[in-house]
XYZ file of C-alpha atoms in Angstrom:
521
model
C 147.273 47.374 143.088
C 145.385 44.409 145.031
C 148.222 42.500 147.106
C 146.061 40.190 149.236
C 146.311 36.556 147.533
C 142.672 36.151 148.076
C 141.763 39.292 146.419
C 144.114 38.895 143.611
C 143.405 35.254 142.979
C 139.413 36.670 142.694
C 140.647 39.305 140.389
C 142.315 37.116 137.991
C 139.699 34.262 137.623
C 137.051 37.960 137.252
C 139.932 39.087 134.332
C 139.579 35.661 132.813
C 136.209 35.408 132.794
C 135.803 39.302 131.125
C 138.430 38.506 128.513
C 136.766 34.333 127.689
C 133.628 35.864 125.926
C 134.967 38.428 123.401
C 138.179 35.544 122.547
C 134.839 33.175 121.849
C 133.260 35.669 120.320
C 136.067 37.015 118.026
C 137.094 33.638 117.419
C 134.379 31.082 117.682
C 131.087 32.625 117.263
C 131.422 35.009 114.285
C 133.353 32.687 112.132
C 131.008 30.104 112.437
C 128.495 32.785 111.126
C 130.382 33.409 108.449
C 130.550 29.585 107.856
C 126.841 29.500 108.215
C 126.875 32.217 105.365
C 128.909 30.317 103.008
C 127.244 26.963 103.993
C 123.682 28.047 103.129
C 125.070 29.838 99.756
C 126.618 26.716 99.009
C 123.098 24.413 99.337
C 121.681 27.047 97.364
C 123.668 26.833 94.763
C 124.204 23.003 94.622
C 120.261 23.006 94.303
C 120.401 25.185 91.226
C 122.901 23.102 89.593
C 121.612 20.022 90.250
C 118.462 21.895 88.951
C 120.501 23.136 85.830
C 122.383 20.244 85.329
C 118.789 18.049 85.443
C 117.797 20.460 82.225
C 121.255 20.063 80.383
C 120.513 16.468 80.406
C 117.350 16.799 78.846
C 118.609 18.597 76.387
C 121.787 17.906 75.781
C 122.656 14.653 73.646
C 126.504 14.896 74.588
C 128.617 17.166 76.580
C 131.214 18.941 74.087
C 132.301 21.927 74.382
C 129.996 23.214 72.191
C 127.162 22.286 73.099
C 127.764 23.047 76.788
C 128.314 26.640 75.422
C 125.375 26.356 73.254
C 123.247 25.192 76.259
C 124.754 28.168 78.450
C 124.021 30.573 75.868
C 119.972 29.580 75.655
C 119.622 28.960 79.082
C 121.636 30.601 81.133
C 120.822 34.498 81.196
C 117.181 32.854 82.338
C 118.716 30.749 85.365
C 120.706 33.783 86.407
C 117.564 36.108 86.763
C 115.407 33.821 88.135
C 117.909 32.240 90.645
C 119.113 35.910 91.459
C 122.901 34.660 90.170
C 125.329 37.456 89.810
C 127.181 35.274 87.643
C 127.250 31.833 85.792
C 130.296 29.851 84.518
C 130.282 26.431 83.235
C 133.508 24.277 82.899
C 134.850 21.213 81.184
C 136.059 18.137 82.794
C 139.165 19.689 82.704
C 138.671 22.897 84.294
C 138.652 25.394 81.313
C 135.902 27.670 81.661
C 133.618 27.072 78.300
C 130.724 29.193 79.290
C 130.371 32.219 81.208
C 127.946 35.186 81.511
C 131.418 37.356 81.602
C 132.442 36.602 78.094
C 136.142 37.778 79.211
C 136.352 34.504 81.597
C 135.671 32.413 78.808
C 138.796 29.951 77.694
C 140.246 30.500 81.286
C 141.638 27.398 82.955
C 140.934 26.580 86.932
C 144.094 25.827 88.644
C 143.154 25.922 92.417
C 144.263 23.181 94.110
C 140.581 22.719 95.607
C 139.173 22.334 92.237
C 141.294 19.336 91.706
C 141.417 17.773 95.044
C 137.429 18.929 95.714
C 135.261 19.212 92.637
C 136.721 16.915 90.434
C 136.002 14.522 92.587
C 132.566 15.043 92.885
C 131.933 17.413 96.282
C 130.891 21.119 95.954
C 133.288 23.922 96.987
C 132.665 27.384 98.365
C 134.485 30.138 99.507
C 133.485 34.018 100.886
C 135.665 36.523 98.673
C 136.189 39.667 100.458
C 136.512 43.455 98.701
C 140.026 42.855 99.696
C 140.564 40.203 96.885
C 143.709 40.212 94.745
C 141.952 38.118 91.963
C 142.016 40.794 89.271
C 139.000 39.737 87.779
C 137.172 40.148 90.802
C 137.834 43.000 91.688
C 134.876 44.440 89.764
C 132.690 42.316 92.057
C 130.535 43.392 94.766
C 131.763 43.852 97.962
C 131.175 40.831 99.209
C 130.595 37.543 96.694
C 130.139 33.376 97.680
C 132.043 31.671 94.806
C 130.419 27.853 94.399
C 131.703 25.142 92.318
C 129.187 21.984 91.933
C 130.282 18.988 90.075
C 128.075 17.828 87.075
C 128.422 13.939 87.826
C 126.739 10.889 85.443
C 127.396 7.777 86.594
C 130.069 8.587 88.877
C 132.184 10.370 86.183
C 132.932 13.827 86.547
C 131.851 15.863 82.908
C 132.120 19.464 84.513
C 131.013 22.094 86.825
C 128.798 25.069 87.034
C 130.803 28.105 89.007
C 128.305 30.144 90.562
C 128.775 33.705 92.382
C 126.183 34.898 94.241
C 126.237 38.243 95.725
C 126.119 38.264 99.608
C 126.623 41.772 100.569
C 123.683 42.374 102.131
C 123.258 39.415 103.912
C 126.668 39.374 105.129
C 126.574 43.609 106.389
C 123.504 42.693 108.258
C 125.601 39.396 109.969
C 128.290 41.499 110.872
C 126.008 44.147 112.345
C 124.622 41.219 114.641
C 127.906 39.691 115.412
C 128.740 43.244 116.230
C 125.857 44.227 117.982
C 126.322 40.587 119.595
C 129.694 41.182 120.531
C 130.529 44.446 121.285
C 127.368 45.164 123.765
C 127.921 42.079 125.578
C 132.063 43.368 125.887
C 130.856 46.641 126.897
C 128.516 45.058 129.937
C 131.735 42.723 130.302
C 133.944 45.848 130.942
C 131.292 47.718 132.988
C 130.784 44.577 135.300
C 134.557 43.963 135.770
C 135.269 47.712 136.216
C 132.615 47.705 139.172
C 134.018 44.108 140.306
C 137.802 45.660 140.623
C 136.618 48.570 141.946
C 134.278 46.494 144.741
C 137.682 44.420 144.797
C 140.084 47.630 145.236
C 137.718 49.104 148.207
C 137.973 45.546 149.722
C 141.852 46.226 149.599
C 141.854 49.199 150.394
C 139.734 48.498 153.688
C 141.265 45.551 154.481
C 144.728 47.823 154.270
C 142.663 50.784 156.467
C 141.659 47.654 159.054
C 145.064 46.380 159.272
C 146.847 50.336 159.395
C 143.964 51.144 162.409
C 145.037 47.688 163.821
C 148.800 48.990 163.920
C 147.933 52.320 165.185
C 146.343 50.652 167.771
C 148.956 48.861 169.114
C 151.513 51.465 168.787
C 149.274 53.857 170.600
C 148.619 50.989 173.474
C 152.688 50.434 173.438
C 152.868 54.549 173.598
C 150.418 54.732 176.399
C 151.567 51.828 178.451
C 155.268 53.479 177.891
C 153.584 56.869 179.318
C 152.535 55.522 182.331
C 155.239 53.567 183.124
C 157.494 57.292 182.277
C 155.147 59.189 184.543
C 154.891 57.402 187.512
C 156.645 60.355 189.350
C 153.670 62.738 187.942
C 150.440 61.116 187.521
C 147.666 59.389 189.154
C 144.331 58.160 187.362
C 141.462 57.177 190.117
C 137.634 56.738 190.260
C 135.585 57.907 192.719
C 132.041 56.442 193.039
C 129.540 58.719 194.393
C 128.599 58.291 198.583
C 130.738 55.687 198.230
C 134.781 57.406 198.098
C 137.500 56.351 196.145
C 137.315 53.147 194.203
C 140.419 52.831 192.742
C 143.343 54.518 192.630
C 146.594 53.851 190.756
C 150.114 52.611 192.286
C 152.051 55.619 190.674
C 150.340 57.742 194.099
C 152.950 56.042 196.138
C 155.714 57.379 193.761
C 154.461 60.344 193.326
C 152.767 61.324 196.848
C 154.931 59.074 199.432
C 151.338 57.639 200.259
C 150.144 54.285 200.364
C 147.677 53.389 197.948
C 144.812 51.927 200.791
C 145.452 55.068 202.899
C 145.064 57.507 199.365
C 141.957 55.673 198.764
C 140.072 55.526 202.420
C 140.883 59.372 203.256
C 141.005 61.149 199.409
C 142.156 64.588 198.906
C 140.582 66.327 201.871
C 143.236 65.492 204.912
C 145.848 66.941 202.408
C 144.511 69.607 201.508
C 146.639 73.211 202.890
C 144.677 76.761 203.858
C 145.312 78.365 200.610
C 142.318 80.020 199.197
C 142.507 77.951 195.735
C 141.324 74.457 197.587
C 137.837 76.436 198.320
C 137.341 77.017 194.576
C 138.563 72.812 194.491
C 135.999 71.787 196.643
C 133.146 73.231 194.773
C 134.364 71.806 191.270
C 134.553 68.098 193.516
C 130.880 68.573 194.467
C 130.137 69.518 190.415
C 131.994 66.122 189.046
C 130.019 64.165 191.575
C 126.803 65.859 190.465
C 127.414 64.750 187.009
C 128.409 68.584 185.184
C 132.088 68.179 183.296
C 134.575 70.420 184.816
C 137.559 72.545 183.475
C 140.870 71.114 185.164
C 141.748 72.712 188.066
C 144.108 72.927 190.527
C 144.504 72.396 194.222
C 147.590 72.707 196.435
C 148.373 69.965 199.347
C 151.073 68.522 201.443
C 152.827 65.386 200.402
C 153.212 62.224 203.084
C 156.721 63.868 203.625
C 154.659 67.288 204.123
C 155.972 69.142 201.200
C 153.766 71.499 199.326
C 152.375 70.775 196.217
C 150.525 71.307 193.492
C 148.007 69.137 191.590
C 146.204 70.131 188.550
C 142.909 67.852 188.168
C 141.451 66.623 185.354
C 137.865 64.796 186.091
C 135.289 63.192 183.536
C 131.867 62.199 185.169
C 130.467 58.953 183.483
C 126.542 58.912 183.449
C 124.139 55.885 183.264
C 121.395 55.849 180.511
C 119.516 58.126 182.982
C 121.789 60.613 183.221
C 123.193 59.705 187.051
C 126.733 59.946 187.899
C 127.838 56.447 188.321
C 131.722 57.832 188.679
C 133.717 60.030 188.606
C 137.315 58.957 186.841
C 140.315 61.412 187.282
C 143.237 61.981 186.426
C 146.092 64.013 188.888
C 149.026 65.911 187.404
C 151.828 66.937 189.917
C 152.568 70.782 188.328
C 154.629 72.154 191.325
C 158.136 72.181 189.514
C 156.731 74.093 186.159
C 153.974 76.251 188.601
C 157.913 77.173 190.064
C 159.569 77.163 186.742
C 156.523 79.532 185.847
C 157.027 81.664 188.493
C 161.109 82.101 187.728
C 160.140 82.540 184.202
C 157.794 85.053 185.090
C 160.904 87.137 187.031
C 162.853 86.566 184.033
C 160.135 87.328 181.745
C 159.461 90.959 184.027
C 163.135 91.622 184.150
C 163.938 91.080 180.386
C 161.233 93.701 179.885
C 162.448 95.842 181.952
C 165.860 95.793 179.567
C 164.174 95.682 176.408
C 162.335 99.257 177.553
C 165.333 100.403 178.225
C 166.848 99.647 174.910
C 164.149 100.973 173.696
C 164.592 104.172 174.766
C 168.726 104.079 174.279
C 167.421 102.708 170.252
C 165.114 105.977 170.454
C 167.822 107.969 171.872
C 170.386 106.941 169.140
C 168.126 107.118 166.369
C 166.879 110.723 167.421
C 170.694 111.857 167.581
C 170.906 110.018 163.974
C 168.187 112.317 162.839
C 170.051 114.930 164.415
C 173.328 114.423 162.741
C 171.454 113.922 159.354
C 169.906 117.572 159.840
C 172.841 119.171 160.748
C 175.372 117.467 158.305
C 172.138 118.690 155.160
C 172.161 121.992 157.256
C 176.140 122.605 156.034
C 177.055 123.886 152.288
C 180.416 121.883 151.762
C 179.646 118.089 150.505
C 180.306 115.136 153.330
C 180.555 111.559 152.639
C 181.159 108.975 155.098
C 182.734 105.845 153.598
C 183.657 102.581 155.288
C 186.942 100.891 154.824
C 186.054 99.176 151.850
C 185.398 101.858 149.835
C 181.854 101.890 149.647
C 179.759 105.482 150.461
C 177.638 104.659 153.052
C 176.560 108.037 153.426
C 176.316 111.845 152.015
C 174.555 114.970 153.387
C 172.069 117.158 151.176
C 175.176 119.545 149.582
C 176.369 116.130 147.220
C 172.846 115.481 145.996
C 172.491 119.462 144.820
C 175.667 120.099 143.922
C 175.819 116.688 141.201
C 171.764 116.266 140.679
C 171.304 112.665 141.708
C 169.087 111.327 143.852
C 170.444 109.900 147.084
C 169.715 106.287 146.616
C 172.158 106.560 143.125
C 175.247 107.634 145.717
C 174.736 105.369 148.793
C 176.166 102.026 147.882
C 178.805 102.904 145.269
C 182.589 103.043 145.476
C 183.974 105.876 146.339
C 186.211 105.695 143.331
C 183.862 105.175 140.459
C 181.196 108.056 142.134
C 184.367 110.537 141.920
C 184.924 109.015 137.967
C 181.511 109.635 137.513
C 181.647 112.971 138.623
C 184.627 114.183 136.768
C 186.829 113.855 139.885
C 190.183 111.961 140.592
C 189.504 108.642 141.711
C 192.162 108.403 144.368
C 190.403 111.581 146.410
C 191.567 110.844 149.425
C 194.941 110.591 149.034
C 194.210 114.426 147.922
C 193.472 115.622 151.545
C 194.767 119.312 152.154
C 194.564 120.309 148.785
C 192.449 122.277 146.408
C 191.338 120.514 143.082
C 189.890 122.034 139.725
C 186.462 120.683 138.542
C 186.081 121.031 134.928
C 183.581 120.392 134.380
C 181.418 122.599 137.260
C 184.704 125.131 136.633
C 184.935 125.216 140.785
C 187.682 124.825 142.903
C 187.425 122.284 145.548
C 189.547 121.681 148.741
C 189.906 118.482 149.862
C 189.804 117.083 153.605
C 189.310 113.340 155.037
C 189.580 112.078 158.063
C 189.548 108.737 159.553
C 186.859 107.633 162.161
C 188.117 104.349 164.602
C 185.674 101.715 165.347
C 185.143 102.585 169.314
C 184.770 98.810 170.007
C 188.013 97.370 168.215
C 190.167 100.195 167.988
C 190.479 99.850 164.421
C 190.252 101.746 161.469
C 186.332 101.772 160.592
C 186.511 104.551 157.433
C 186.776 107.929 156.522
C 184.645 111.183 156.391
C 185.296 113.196 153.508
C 184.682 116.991 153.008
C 184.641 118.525 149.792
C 184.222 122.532 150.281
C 183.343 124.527 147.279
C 186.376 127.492 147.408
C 185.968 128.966 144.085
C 184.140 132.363 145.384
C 187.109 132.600 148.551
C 189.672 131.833 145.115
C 188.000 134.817 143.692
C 187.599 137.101 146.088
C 191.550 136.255 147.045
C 192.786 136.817 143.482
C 190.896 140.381 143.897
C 192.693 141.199 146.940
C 195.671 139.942 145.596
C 194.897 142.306 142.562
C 194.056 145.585 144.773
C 197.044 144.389 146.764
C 199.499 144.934 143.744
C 197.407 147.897 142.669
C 198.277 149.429 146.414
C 201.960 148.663 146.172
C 202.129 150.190 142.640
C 200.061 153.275 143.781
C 202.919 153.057 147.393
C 205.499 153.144 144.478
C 204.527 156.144 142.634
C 203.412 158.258 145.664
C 207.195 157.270 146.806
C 208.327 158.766 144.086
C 206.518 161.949 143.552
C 207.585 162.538 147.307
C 210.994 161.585 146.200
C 210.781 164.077 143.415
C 209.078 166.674 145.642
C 211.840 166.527 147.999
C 214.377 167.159 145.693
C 212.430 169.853 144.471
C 212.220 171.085 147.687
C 215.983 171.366 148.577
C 216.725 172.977 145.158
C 214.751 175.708 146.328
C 216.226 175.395 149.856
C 219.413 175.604 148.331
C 218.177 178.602 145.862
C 216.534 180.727 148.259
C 220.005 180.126 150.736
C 221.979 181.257 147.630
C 219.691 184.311 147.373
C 220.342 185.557 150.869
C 223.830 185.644 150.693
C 223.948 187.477 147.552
């Protein structure tokens, strides 16, 4: 949208302008063709019925009924072809239609208001009917007809009128197609013109807007910069140095910053300042450069403040070169970087030292993750099934014996609840209240026995889950019911041995006793 007054006030008198010629046109210039239509028709036809009604005269010894009918019947057909008439009424002083090439019309009475109030009265009507008529009977016109009514007048007395229709529908399509062409061309060029006038007007806005934004910008980066200097007094210096001829300027914020006074900065320069370290060599050669007219890289120099404390500057220098490429100055700008070139340094420690920790977490990570691996191995390396679960509940992890012994994978274990893996499985839910005891598995037909116990959180003390063992005993079952079997077996074989012995004792003694009864016989 255009918001300047100016613009706008441009923009609506350009709008008014684009939208005056198609109003005129719409409204003024094609209905006065269409008047020009129906007022040439209308001469036309008042010529061929003055014509007409100059041979009825002639003729005609009175002006009945009859004989106007008479008249129209001998005559008329003629008059139509040679005046090109589509068709021909004639009426009565009254209005009744007593003659018409459309033998249906005949008898009909004219009502309209403008027959009365026009023709009767001795001026000629006409009227453009449209194909959007709702007179019935013409309907079966062309598309387009002039309907004329021109008195017949003798001596100031009105005795009739002659209706004439000519068709027009050619002569009116080819007057709209030049109102059209008239109208809508000149509309279009309208629209094009006012399109490129907004658009001219919109870029004026729009630049007018960019002018007054750079404007702003402008200030607010003058306020920002005049707020930065007055900020960094305590850490920069701008000056200009004109070559053979020293420092030429030199800002006040070198008294804040280097305790020195702004004549004495600018009559000596760097060089009484400057301290023995190696850096102010590499300084003095990038000096020499910027005077010479080749743009340096900032660099840094270390010297002693008016209080004789070290510091470091870090230079920044732009030569500016005539239109023969001379230096005419050098313009610089001094940043005091001792406290970060210190805060560096610390960081630097801290930086050396955090490393030093961070390797050695490393290696304790690589050392804990190695005896991980090592658990993993020897906890897949065992045949009974291990699960470690947290407090919650929740298997957080199982060995290679659970994954064989039900045929998941070990990502369908991890992660579920202890209870629902064990309902899964075919196994009481409530496991670990089962510790110490062997279970029956249906549906592996094993024996299990059952041992948890709880692992403490070494941090807190606390409770931090279990570790539950499930070892398969069903072979030790078996191999105990068999001993238990060959033990019985043994005791039975003990019993019968006893008694044979028992028996061959008594045997014994019998024959004792016999053999003793013998000998004394």
């Amino acid at each position: 949208m255009i918001q300047r007054k100016p613009l706008r006030a441009i923009a609506l008198l350009v709008l008014l302008a684009g939208l005056a010629y198609p109003l005129v046109s719409i409204y003024g210039i094609y209905p006065a063709f269409r008047h020009r239509l129906v007022a040439d028709i209308e001469e036309e036809a008042t010529r061929t019925a003055r014509h007409l009604s100059g041979t009825m005269a002639g003729e005609m010894l009175g002006f009945s009924d009859e004989a106007i009918r008479s008249w129209g019947e001998r005559n008329a057909p003629s008059a139509q072809k040679n005046f090109q008439i589509l068709e021909l009424r004639i009426l009565n002083a009254e209005g009744r239609v007593v003659y018409s090439s459309d033998s249906v019309q005949v008898g009909e009475r004219i009502d309209k208001s403008y027959f009365h109030e026009i023709v009767q009265r001795g001026h000629p009507f006409s009227h453009l009917i449209g194909s959007d008529s709702a007179i019935p009977r013409l309907k079966r016109l062309p598309a387009d007809v002039v309907e004329t009514y021109v008195p017949i007048m003798k001596d100031g007395i009105f005795l009739g009128a002659f209706g004439i229709y000519y068709d027009v529908s050619e002569r009116k399509s080819a007057m709209d197609r030049i109102a059209h062409y008239g109208t809508v061309i000149p509309i279009l060029l309208t629209c094009i013109f006012l399109g490129l006038i907004f658009t001219i007007l919109y870029r004026l806005e729009r630049a007018s807007e960019l002018q007054e934004s750079m404007k702003e910008k402008l200030r607010q980066e003058q306020e920002r910069y005049e707020r930065l200097l007055d900020n960094l007094h305590s850490e920069y210096f701008v000056y200009s140095v004109k070559p053979g001829a020293g420092m030429t300027y030199v800002s006040p914020s070198v008294q804040e910053m280097l305790g020195l006074e702004v004549e004495q900065f600018m009559s000596t320069g760097y060089e009484p300042l400057l301290t023995d370290n190696p850096v102010n060599d590499e300084a003095r050669r990038r000096m020499a450069g910027s005077l010479a007219g080749m743009t340096q890289l900032p660099y840094e120099i270390e010297i002693r403040d008016g209080e004789g404390m070290l510091r470091i500057l870090e230079i920044h220098e732009v030569p500016v070169l005539n239109e023969h490429d001379d230096c005419v100055s050098v313009e610089g700008v001094a940043h005091d970087v001792t406290e970060q070139r210190r805060t560096g340094a610390e960081l630097r420690e801290q930086e050396y030292q955090l490393a030093e920790k961070h390797e050695a977490l490393t290696i304790l990570f690589g050392q804990v993750e190695t005896a991980k691996k090592e658990w993993e191995r020897t906890m897949d390396c065992l045949e009974d099934m291990i699960f470690l679960v947290n407090s919650e509940g929740i298997i957080r992890r199982c060995n290679r014996a659970v994954m064989i012994y039900t045929g998941r994978l070990y990502d369908e274990s991890v992660g579920m609840e202890l209870a629902a893996f064990m309902q899964r499985e075919g196994l009481p839910p409530q496991i670990l209240e089962l510790s110490g005891r062997e279970i029956f598995h249906e549906r592996e037909n094993r024996w299990l026995f059952v041992r948890s116990f709880p692992y403490l959180n070494p941090h807190t003390g606390g409770g931090e889950g279990f570790v539950l063992v499930l070892q398969d005993v069903s072979e030790i079952r078996k191999n105990r019911k068999a001993l238990e079997d060959e033990a019985a077996q043994a005791s039975l074989s003990r019993e019968r041995i006893a008694s044979v012995i028992g028996q061959i004792t008594d045997l014994t003694n019998w024959a004792s006793r016999e053999l003793d009864a013998r000998e004394m016989d």
